[in-house]
Structure formats: structure tokens, C-alpha cells
Short mmCIF file of C-alpha atoms and ligand atoms in Angstrom, two decimals:
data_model
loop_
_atom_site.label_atom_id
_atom_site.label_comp_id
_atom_site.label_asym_id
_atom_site.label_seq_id
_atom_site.Cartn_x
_atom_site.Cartn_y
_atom_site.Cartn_z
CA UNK A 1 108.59 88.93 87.58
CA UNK A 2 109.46 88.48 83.80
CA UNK A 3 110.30 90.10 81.13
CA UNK A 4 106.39 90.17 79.32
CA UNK A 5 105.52 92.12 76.85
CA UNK A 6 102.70 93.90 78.28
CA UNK A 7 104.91 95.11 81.10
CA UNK A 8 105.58 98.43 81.86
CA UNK A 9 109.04 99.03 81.24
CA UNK A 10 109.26 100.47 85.34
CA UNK A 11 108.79 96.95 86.12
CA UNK A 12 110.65 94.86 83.96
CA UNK A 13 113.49 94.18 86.20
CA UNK A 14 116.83 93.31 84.36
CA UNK A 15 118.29 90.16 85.76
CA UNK A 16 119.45 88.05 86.76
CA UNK A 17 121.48 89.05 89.47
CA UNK A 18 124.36 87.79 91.55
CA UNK A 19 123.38 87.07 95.33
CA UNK A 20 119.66 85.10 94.40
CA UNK A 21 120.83 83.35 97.86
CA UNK A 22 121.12 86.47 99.92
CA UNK A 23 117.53 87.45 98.28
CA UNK A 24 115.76 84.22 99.27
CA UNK A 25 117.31 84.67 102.78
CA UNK A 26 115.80 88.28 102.68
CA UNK A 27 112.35 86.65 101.85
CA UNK A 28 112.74 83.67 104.44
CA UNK A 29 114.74 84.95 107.77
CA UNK A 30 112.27 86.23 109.90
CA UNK A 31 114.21 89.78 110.70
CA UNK A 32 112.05 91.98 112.49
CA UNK A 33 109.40 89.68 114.71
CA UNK A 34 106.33 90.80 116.01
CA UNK A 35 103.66 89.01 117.74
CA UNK A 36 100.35 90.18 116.14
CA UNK A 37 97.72 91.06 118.75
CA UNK A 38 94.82 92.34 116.68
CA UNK A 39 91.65 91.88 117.56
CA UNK A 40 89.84 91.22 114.23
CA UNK A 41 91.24 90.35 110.50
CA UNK A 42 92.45 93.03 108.71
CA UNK A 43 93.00 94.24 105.51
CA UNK A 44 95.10 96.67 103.72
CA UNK A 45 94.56 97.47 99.78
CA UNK A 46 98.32 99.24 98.52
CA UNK A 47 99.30 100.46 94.99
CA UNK A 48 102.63 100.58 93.91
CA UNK A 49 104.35 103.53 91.88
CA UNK A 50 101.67 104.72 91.53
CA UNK A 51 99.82 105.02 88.21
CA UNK A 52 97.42 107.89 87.99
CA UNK A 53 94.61 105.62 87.19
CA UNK A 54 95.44 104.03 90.70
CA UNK A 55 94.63 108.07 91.64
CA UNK A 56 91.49 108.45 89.90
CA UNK A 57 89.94 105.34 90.17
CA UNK A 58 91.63 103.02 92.79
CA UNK A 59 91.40 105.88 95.78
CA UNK A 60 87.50 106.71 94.94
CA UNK A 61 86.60 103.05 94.69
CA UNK A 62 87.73 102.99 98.23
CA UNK A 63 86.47 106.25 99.51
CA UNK A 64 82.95 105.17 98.02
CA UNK A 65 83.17 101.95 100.48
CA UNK A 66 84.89 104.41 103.53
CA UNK A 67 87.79 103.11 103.86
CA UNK A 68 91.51 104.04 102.38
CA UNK A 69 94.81 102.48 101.13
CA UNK A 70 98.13 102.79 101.36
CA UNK A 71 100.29 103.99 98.17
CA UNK A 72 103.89 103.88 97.56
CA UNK A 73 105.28 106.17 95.79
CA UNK A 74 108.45 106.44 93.99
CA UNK A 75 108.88 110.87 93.78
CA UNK A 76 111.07 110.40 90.85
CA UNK A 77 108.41 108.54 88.64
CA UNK A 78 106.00 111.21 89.65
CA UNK A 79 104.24 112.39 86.81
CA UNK A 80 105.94 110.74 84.29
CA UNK A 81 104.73 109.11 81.43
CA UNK A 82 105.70 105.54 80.29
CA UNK A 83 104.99 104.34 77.22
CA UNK A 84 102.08 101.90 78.66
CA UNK A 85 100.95 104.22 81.62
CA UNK A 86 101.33 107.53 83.21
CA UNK A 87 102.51 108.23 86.81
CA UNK A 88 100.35 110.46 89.28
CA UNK A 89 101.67 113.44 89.58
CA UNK A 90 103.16 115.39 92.83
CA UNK A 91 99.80 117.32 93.32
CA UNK A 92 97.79 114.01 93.10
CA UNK A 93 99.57 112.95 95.59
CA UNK A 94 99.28 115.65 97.80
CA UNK A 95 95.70 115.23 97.26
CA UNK A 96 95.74 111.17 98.61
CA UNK A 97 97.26 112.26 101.78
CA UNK A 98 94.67 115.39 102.20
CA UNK A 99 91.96 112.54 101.25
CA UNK A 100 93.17 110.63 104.20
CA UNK A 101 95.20 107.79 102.37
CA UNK A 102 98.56 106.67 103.29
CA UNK A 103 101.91 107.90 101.37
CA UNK A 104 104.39 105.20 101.32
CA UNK A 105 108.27 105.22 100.26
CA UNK A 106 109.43 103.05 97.02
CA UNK A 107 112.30 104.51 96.77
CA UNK A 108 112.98 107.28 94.80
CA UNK A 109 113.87 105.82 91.44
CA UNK A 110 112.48 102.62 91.60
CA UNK A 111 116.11 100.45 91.65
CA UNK A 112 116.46 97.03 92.46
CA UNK A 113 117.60 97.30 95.60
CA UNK A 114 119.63 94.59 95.78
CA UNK A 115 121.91 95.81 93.32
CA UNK A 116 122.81 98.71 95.60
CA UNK A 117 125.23 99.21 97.88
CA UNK A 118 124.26 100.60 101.54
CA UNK A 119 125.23 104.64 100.35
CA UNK A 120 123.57 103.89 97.56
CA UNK A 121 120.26 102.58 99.48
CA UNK A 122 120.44 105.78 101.82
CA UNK A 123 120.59 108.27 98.70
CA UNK A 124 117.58 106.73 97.39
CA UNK A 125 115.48 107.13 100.56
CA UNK A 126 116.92 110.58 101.91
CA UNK A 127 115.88 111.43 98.36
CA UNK A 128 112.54 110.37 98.50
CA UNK A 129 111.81 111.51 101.91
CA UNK A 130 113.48 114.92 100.86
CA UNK A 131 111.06 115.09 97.87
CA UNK A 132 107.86 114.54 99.80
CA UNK A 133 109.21 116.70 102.67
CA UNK A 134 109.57 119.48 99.54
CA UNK A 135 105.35 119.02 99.63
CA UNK A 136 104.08 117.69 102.63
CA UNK A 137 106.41 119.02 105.47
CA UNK A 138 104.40 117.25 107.83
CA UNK A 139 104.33 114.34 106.63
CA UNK A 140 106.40 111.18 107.75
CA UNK A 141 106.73 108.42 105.39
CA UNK A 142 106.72 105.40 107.74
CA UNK A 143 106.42 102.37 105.54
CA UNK A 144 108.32 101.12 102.76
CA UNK A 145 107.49 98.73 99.65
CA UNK A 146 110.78 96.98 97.84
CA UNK A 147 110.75 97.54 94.29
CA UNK A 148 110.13 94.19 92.22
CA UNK A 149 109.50 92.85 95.79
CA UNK A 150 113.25 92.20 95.27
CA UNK A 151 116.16 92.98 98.21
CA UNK A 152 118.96 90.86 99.31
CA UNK A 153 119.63 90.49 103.52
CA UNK A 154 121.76 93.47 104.07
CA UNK A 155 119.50 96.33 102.50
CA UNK A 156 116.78 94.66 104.02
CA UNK A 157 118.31 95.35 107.66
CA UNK A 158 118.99 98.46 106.19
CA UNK A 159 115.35 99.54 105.42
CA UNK A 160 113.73 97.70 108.42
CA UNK A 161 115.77 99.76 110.17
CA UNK A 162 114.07 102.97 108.47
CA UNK A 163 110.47 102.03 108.22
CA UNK A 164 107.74 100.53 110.47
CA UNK A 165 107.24 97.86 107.93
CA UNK A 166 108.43 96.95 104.47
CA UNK A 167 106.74 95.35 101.97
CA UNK A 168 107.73 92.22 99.58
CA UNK A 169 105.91 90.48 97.09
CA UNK A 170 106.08 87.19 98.43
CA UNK A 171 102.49 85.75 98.63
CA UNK A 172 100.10 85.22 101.62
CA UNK A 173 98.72 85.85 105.05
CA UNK A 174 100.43 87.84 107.86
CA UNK A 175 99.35 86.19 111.14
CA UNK A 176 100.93 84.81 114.43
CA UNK A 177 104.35 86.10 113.99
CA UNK A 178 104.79 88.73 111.50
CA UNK A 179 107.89 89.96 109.99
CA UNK A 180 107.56 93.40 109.46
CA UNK A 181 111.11 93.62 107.35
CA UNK A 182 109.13 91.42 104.82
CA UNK A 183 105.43 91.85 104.65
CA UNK A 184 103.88 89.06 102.31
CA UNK A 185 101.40 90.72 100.01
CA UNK A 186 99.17 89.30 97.61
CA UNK A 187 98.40 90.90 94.22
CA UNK A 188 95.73 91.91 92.58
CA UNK A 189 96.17 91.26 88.46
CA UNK A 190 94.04 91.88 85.44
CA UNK A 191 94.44 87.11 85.48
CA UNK A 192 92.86 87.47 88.62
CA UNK A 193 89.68 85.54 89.65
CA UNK A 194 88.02 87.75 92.40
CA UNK A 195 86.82 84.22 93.98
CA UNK A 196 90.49 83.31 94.29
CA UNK A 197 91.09 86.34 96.52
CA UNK A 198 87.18 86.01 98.57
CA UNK A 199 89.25 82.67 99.53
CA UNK A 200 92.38 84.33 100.80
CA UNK A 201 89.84 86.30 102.70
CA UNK A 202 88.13 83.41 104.02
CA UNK A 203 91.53 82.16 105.12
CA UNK A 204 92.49 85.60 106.57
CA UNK A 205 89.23 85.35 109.09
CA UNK A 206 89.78 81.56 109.93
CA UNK A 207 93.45 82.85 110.58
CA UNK A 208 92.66 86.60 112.35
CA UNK A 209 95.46 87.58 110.36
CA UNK A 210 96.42 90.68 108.14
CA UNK A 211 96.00 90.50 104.55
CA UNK A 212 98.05 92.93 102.32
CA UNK A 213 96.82 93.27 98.87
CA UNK A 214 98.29 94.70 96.30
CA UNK A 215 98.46 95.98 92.51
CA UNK A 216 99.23 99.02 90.41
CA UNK A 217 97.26 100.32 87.68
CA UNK A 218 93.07 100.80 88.26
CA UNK A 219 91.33 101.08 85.12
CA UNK A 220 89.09 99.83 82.34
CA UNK A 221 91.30 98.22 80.70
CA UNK A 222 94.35 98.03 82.59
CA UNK A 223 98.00 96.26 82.53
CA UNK A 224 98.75 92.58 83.23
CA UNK A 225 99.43 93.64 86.89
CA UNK A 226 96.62 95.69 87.60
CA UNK A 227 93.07 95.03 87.68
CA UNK A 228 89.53 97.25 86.87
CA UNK A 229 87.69 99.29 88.44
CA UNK A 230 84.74 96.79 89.00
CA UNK A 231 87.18 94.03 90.36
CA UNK A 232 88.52 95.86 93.32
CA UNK A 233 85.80 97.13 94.15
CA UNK A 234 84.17 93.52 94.79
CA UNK A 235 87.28 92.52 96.70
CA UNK A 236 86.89 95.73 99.00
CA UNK A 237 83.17 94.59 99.32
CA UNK A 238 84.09 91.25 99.89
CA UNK A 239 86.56 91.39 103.02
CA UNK A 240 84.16 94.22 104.53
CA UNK A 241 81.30 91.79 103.87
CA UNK A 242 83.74 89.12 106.32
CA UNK A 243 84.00 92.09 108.87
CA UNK A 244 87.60 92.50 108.33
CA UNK A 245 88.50 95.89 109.30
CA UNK A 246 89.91 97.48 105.95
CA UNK A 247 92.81 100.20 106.97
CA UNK A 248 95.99 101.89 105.83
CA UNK A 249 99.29 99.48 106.71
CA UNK A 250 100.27 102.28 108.84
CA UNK A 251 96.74 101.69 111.20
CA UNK A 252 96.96 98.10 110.79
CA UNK A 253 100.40 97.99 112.11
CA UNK A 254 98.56 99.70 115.14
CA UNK A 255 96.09 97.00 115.09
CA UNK A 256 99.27 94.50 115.56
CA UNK A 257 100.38 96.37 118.39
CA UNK A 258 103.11 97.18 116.41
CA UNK A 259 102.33 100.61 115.56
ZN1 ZN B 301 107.10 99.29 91.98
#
């Protein structure tokens, strides 16, 4: 991702880094196999972060069509406000899980993982799991999204390790053999042509596979890498008008027979 003006400042990663090798390896070695046995295509909608307009609007556009995302949350960006966006607060996302929707980890302060080392890794998720333990005692969080998308080989053993899946940024369609240390995801922007994703769709029921979407903020008017109201609500439309089965990561990894 680059450094654009429009950016929130959460996600305007400093770079480069050292170790871009050890990243692509993360992205390409296939770490944590499994052979995908669902039954129809499937599709997940997750939010990163998550802005509160991903609260108010994102969550209801789904609820209106019956189904519900996953969001991952970072606790310690909880209900702050950036200078382009504000953060759902603790209570909102209390209210997502009560609502049925899926909490996800994102680490607690949003690092790029890569630049940590393994203590440093497992501070950042004992603290987030801690935090939403603090709220929800009941609740596990059992999937994972890498900040930026970003991690290098060795934190991504790490966190496979952790989770039932994590998710990357890297683009396109889980199918056939998945690798559930680095879910490909495909975002949703405000550049975004809805047809462009109604064809990833297409492809996703030609393949049976598992399409992960993804983007942050839900609003009129929102950031380069989120998208309106109006737009993901045609998307949802669109992959249950295919008969993909739209559910959390966390049921689709059930789906998989992973789960
Ligand atoms: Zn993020």
C-alpha cells in the first residue's frame, strides 16, 4: 500500500523494510494446507480496524440481506479518532458480536508485523485477546487479519499457529487447496467497479471456491479503501443472487471442513 494522501494515517505503513524476501515467501509458501470440501461457493464480507461507519452502516447493510461478516478489530484503535475517520468503539463492538457477527484479532496496535520480533508478536495478541476477554469473556477470537496484509515467514508460523485462519491482502479466490496461514482476500475500494467484483463472483461459482472480501470504512462518502453504502450492498446482492452461501470466515472455515 502507499503512502497516498487520502490515507488514513493507521494505514500508511512506513517502509520499506528489510526482509521483502521473507514477506513474499510468507505470501507464496503454502504453510498451513487444507483441502477445501465445501459444498457450494462461499463468501465472506470482513472489515478491517474497524471504522465506526463499518458499524453503522456496513453490519446493517448485511443484516438487511440476513447474512453477517467478519470484523477485525485492533482493541487499541477502539474508539479512537483519526484525523480522516473514527474507530468503533468497545461497546459497538460488543454489540456486532450480540448481532451475531464475527470478532476477529488485528492485533492490538495495528504494527507491521514483520517488524516484530516473536515476544513482541505474542504481546500484541495476548493483549488483544486480554482486551476483548475484559468484554466478552466468552468469546474466543479464532481468526486473525495481518495488518497492511504485511508479515514475513516466521510470524506467520507464529500466528497460524494461534488462529484458525489468517488473513493477507494478497488478491483472489480460495479454492482446491487453501492456505489458511494466508487467506487471499480481495478488496472492496471507493475505485471499485461493482462489475469487476460480480466477475470474481462468477469465477468463485465456476471455481466452488471461497471468496474473502474485504474493505474498511462504509459510508457516503468514504476513504480511498472503503466503499458506500449502496456499493456493498449490490455486491452482497450479487453473490447471494449466484447462490453463494454468504457467512462469517469462522462458518466458512466449517464449510471447508476446516472448522
Ligand atoms: Zn488494518
Amino acid at each position: 500500500m502507499d503512502a497516498r494522501t487520502q490515507v488514513p494515517t493507521r494505514l500508511r505503513p512506513v517502509g520499506p523494510w528489510p526482509g521483502g524476501l521473507s514477506r513474499k515467501l510468507a505470501d507464496y509458501v503454502v504453510t498451513k494446507s487444507v483441502r477445501a470440501r465445501n459444498t457450494r461457493p462461499l463468501v465472506s464480507f470482513t472489515f478491517d480496524d474497524v471504522p465506526e461507519t463499518a458499524f453503522i452502516h456496513g453490519a446493517r447493510v448485511l443484516e438487511d440481506r440476513g447474512v453477517r461478516g467478519t470484523f477485525y478489530v485492533a482493541g487499541g484503535l477502539t474508539g479512537t479518532i483519526e484525523a480522516e475517520r473514527r474507530l468503533a468503539t468497545a461497546a459497538e463492538c460488543v454489540a456486532l458480536h450480540r448481532r451475531g457477527h464475527e470478532l476477529g484479532c488485528h492485533t492490538f496496535t495495528h504494527p507491521v508485523i514483520q517488524t516484530l520480533d516473536a515476544d513482541a508478536l505474542t504481546a500484541e495478541l495476548d493483549r488483544n485477546r486480554d482486551f476483548f476477554a475484559s468484554l466478552l469473556p466468552d468469546l474466543t477470537l479464532e481468526n486473525f487479519c495481518y495488518p497492511y496484509g504485511i508479515a514475513s515467514l516466521s510470524r506467520k508460523l507464529q500466528a497460524q499457529a494461534r488462529f484458525h485462519s489468517c488473513r493477507g491482502c494478497k488478491p483472489g479466490i480460495n479454492f482446491g487447496t487453501i492456505d489458511l496461514g494466508m487467506l487471499k482476500a480481495v478488496p472492496i475500494e471507493q475505485a471499485t467497479e461493482p462489475a469487476a467484483i460480480e466477475a470474481v463472483l462468477d469465477e468463485t461459482v465456476r471455481r466452488n471456491g471461497w471468496l474473502v472480501l474485504f474493505t474498511h470504512d462504509v459510508a457516503p462518502q468514504p476513504t480511498w479503501i472503503g466503499c458506500t453504502p449502496q456499493v456493498l450492498d449490490r455486491i452482497v446482492a450479487a453473490a447471494l443472487d449466484r447462490g453463494c452461501e454468504v457467512v462469517t470466515v469462522r462458518d466458512a472455515l466449517r464449510r471447508i471442513g476446516a472448522g
